[in-house]
PDB file of C-alpha atoms in Angstrom:
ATOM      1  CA  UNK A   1      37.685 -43.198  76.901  1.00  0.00           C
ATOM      2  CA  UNK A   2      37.244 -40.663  74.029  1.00  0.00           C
ATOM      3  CA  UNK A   3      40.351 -38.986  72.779  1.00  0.00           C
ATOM      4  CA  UNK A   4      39.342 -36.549  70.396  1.00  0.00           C
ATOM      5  CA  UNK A   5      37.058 -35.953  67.812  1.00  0.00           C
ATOM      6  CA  UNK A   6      37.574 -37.882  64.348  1.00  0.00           C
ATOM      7  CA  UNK A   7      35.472 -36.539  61.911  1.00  0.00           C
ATOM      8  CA  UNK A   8      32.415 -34.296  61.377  1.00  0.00           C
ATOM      9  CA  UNK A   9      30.016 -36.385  58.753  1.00  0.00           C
ATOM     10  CA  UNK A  10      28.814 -33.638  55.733  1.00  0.00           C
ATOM     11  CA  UNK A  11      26.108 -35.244  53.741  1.00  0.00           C
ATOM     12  CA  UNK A  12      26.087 -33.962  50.165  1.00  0.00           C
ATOM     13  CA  UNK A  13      24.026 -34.683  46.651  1.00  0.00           C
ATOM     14  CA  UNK A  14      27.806 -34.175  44.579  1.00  0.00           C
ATOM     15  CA  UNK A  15      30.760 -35.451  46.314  1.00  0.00           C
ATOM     16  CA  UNK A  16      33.088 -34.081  43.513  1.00  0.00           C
ATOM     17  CA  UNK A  17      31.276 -30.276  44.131  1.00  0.00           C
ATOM     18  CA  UNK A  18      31.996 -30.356  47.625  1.00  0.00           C
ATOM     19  CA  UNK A  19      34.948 -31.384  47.701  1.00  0.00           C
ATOM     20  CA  UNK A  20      36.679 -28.913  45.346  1.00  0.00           C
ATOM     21  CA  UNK A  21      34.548 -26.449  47.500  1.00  0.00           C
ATOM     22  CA  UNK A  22      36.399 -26.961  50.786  1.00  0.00           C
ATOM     23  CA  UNK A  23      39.403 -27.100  48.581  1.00  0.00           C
ATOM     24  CA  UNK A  24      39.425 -23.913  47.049  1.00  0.00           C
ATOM     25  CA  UNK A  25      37.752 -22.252  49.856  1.00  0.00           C
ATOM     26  CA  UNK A  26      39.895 -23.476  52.598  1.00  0.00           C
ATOM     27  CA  UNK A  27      42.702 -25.393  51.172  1.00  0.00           C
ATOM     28  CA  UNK A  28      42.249 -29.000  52.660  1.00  0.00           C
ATOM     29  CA  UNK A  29      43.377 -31.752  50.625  1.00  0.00           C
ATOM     30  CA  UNK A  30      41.705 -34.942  50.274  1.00  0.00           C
ATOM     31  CA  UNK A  31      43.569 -37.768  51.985  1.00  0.00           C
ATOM     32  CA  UNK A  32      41.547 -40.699  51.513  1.00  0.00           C
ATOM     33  CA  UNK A  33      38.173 -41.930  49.426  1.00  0.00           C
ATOM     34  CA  UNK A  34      36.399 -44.616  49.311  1.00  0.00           C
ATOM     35  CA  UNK A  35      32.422 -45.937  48.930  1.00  0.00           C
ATOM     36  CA  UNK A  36      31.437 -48.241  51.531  1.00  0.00           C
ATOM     37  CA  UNK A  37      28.520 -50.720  49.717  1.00  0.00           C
ATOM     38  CA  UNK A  38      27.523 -51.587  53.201  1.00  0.00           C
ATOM     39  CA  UNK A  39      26.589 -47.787  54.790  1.00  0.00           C
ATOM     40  CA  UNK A  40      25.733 -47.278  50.898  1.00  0.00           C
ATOM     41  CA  UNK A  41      27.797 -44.206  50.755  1.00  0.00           C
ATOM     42  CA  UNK A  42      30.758 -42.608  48.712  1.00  0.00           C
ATOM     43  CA  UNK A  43      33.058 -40.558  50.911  1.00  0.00           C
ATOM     44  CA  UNK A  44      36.386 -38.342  50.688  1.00  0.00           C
ATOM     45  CA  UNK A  45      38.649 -37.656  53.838  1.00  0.00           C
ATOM     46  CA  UNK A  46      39.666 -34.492  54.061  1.00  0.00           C
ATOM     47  CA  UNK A  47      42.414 -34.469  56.439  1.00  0.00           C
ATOM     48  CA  UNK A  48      42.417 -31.312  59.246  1.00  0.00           C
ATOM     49  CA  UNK A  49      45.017 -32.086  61.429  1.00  0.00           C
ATOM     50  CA  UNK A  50      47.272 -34.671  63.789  1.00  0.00           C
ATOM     51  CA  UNK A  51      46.520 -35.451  67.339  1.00  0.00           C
ATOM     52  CA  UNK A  52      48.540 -36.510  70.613  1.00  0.00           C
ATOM     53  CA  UNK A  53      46.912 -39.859  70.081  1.00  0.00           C
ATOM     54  CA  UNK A  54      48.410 -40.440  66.424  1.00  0.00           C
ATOM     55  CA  UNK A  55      45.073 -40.450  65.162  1.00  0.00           C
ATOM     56  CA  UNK A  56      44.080 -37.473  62.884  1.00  0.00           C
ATOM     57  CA  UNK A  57      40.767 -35.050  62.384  1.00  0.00           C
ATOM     58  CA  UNK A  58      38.997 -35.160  59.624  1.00  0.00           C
ATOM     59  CA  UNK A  59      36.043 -33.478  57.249  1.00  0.00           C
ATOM     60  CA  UNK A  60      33.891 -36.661  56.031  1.00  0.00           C
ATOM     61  CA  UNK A  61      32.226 -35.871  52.640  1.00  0.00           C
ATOM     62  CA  UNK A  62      29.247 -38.610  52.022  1.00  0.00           C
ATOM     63  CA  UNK A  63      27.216 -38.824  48.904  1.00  0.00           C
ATOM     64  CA  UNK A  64      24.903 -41.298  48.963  1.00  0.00           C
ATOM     65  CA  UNK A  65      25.191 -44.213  46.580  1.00  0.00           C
ATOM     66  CA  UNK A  66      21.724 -45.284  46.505  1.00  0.00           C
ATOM     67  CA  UNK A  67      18.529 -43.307  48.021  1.00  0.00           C
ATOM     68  CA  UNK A  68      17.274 -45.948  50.389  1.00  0.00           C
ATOM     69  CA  UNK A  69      20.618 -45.756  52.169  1.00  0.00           C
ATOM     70  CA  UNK A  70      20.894 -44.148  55.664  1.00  0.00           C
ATOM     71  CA  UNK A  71      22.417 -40.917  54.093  1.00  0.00           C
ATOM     72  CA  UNK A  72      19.927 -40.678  51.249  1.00  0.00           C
ATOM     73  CA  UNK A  73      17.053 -40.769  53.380  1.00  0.00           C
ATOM     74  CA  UNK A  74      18.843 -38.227  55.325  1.00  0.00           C
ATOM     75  CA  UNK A  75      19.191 -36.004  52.763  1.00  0.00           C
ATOM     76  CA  UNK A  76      16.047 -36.465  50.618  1.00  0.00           C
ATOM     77  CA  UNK A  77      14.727 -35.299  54.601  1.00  0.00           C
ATOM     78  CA  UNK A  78      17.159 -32.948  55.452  1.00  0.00           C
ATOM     79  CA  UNK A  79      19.413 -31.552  52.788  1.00  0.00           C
ATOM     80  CA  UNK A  80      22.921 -31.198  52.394  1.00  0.00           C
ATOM     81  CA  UNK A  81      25.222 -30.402  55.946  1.00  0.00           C
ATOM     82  CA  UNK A  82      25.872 -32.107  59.112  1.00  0.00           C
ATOM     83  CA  UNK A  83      25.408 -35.530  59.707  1.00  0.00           C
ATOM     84  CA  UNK A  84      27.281 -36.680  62.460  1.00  0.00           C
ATOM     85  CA  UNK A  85      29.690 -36.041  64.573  1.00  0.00           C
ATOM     86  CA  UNK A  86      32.437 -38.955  65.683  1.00  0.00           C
ATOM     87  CA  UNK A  87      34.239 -39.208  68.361  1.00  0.00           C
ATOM     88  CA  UNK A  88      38.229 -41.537  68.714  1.00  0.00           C
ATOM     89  CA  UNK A  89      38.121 -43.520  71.493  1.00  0.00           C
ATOM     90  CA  UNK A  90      41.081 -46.472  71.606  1.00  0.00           C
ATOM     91  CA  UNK A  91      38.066 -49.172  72.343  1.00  0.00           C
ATOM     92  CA  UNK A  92      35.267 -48.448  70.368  1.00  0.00           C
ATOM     93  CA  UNK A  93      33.938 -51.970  72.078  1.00  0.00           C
ATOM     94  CA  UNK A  94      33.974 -51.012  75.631  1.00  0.00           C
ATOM     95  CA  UNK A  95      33.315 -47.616  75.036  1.00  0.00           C
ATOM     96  CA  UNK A  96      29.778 -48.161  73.195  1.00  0.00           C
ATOM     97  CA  UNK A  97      29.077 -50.842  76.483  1.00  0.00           C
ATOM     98  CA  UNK A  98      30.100 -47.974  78.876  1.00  0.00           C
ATOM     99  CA  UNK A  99      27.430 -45.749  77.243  1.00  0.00           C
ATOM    100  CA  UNK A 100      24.988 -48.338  76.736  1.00  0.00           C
ATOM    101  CA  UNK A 101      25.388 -49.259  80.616  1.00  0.00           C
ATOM    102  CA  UNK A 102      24.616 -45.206  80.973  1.00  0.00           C
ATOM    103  CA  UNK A 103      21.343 -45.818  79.104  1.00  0.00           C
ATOM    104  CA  UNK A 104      22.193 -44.908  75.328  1.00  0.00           C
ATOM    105  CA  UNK A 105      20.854 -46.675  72.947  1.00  0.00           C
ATOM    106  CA  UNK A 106      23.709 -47.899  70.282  1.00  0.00           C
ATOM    107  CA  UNK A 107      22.719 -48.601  67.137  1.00  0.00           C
ATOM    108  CA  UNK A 108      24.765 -51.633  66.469  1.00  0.00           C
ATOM    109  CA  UNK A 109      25.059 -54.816  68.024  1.00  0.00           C
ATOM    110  CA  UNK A 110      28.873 -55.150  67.141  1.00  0.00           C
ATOM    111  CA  UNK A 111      30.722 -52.631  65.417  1.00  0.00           C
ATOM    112  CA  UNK A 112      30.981 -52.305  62.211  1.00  0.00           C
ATOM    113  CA  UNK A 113      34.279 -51.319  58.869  1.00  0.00           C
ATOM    114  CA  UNK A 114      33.910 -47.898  58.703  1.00  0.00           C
ATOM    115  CA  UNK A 115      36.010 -45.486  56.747  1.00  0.00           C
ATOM    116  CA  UNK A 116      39.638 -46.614  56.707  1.00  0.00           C
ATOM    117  CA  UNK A 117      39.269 -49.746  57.764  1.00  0.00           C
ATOM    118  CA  UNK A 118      38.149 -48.385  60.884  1.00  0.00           C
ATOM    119  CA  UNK A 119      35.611 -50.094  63.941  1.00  0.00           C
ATOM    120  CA  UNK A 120      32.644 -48.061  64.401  1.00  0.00           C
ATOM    121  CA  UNK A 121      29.429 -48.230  65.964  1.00  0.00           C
ATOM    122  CA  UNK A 122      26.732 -45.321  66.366  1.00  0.00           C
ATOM    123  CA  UNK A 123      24.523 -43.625  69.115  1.00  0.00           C
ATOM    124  CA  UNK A 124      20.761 -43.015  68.910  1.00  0.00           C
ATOM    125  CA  UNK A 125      20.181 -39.178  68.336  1.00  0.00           C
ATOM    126  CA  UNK A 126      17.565 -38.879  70.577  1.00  0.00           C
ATOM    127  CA  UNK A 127      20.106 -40.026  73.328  1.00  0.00           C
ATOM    128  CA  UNK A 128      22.374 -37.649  72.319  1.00  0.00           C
ATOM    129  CA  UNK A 129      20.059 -34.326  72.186  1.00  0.00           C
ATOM    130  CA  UNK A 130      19.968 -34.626  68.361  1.00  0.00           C
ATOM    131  CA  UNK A 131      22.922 -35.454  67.629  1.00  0.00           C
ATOM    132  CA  UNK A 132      24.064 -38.564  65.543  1.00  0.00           C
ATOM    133  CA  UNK A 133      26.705 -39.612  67.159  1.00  0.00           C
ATOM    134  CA  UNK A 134      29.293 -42.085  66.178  1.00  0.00           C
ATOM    135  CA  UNK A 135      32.512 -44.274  67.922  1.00  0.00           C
ATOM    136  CA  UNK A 136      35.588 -44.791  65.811  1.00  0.00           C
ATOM    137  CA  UNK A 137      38.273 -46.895  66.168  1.00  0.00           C
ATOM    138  CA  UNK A 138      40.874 -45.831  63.991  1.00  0.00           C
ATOM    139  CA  UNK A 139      42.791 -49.114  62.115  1.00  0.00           C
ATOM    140  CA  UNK A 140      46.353 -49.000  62.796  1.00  0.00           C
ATOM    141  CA  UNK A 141      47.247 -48.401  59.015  1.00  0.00           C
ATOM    142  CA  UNK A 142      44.661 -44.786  59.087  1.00  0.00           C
ATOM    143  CA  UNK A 143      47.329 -43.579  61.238  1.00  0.00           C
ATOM    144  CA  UNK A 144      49.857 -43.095  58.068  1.00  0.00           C
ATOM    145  CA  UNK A 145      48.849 -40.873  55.094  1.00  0.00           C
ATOM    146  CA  UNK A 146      46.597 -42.742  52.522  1.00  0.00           C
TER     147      UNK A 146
END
């Protein structure tokens, strides 16, 4: 079952840029950065808030690391904003199955390390009316301040 929502994906050409933008602008802090060579993407958290679920909602900043990556086509298409949107859930496993059962195509066989140290897997966009739409399982540890 989805809890909450985890993060809003921001594609953008300067990570650096941005994130002093949504710094000065609206005061968040960044809590966590990392680049993940896999999704070929370097990413700041920037922490919003707690939830009931002791999970957390965050701003995810990606800059592409190399253009052939699935955020640097993205962008090269689309420009800088919104990427995605992902949802918590507690089971990222039999949540993707329950939508998959529903006729949604997900993207991944099995999940994959996502931000964090995190399980995620994501949903076609033309299943979700446009939307790119990603799973998270939060690793126990992303529940602490990094």
């Amino acid at each position: 079952m989805l809890t909450r929502i985890d993060h809003i994906g921001i594609a953008c050409f300067d990570l650096d840029k941005t994130v002093e933008f949504y710094r000065a602008t609206y005061g968040f802090e960044v809590s966590h950065t990392e680049v993940n060579e896999e999704q070929g993407v370097r990413e700041a958290m920037l922490k919003i808030n707690g939830t009931s679920d002791g999970g957390a909602s965050y701003l995810q900043l990606l800059q592409p690391t190399r253009e052939d990556s699935p955020v640097g086509k993205w962008l090269a298409k689309n420009g800088e904003g919104v990427h995605h949107i992902a949802f918590g859930t507690a089971d990222v496993d039999a949540d993707a199955a329950a939508v998959r059962d529903k006729g949604v195509r997900v993207l991944y066989d099995e999940p994959r390390t996502g931000s964090m140290g995190s399980r995620i897997t994501f949903l076609h966009p033309k299943d979700c009316h446009g939307v790119l739409t990603e799973l998270v399982t939060s690793a126990p540890s992303a529940h602490k301040e990094h």
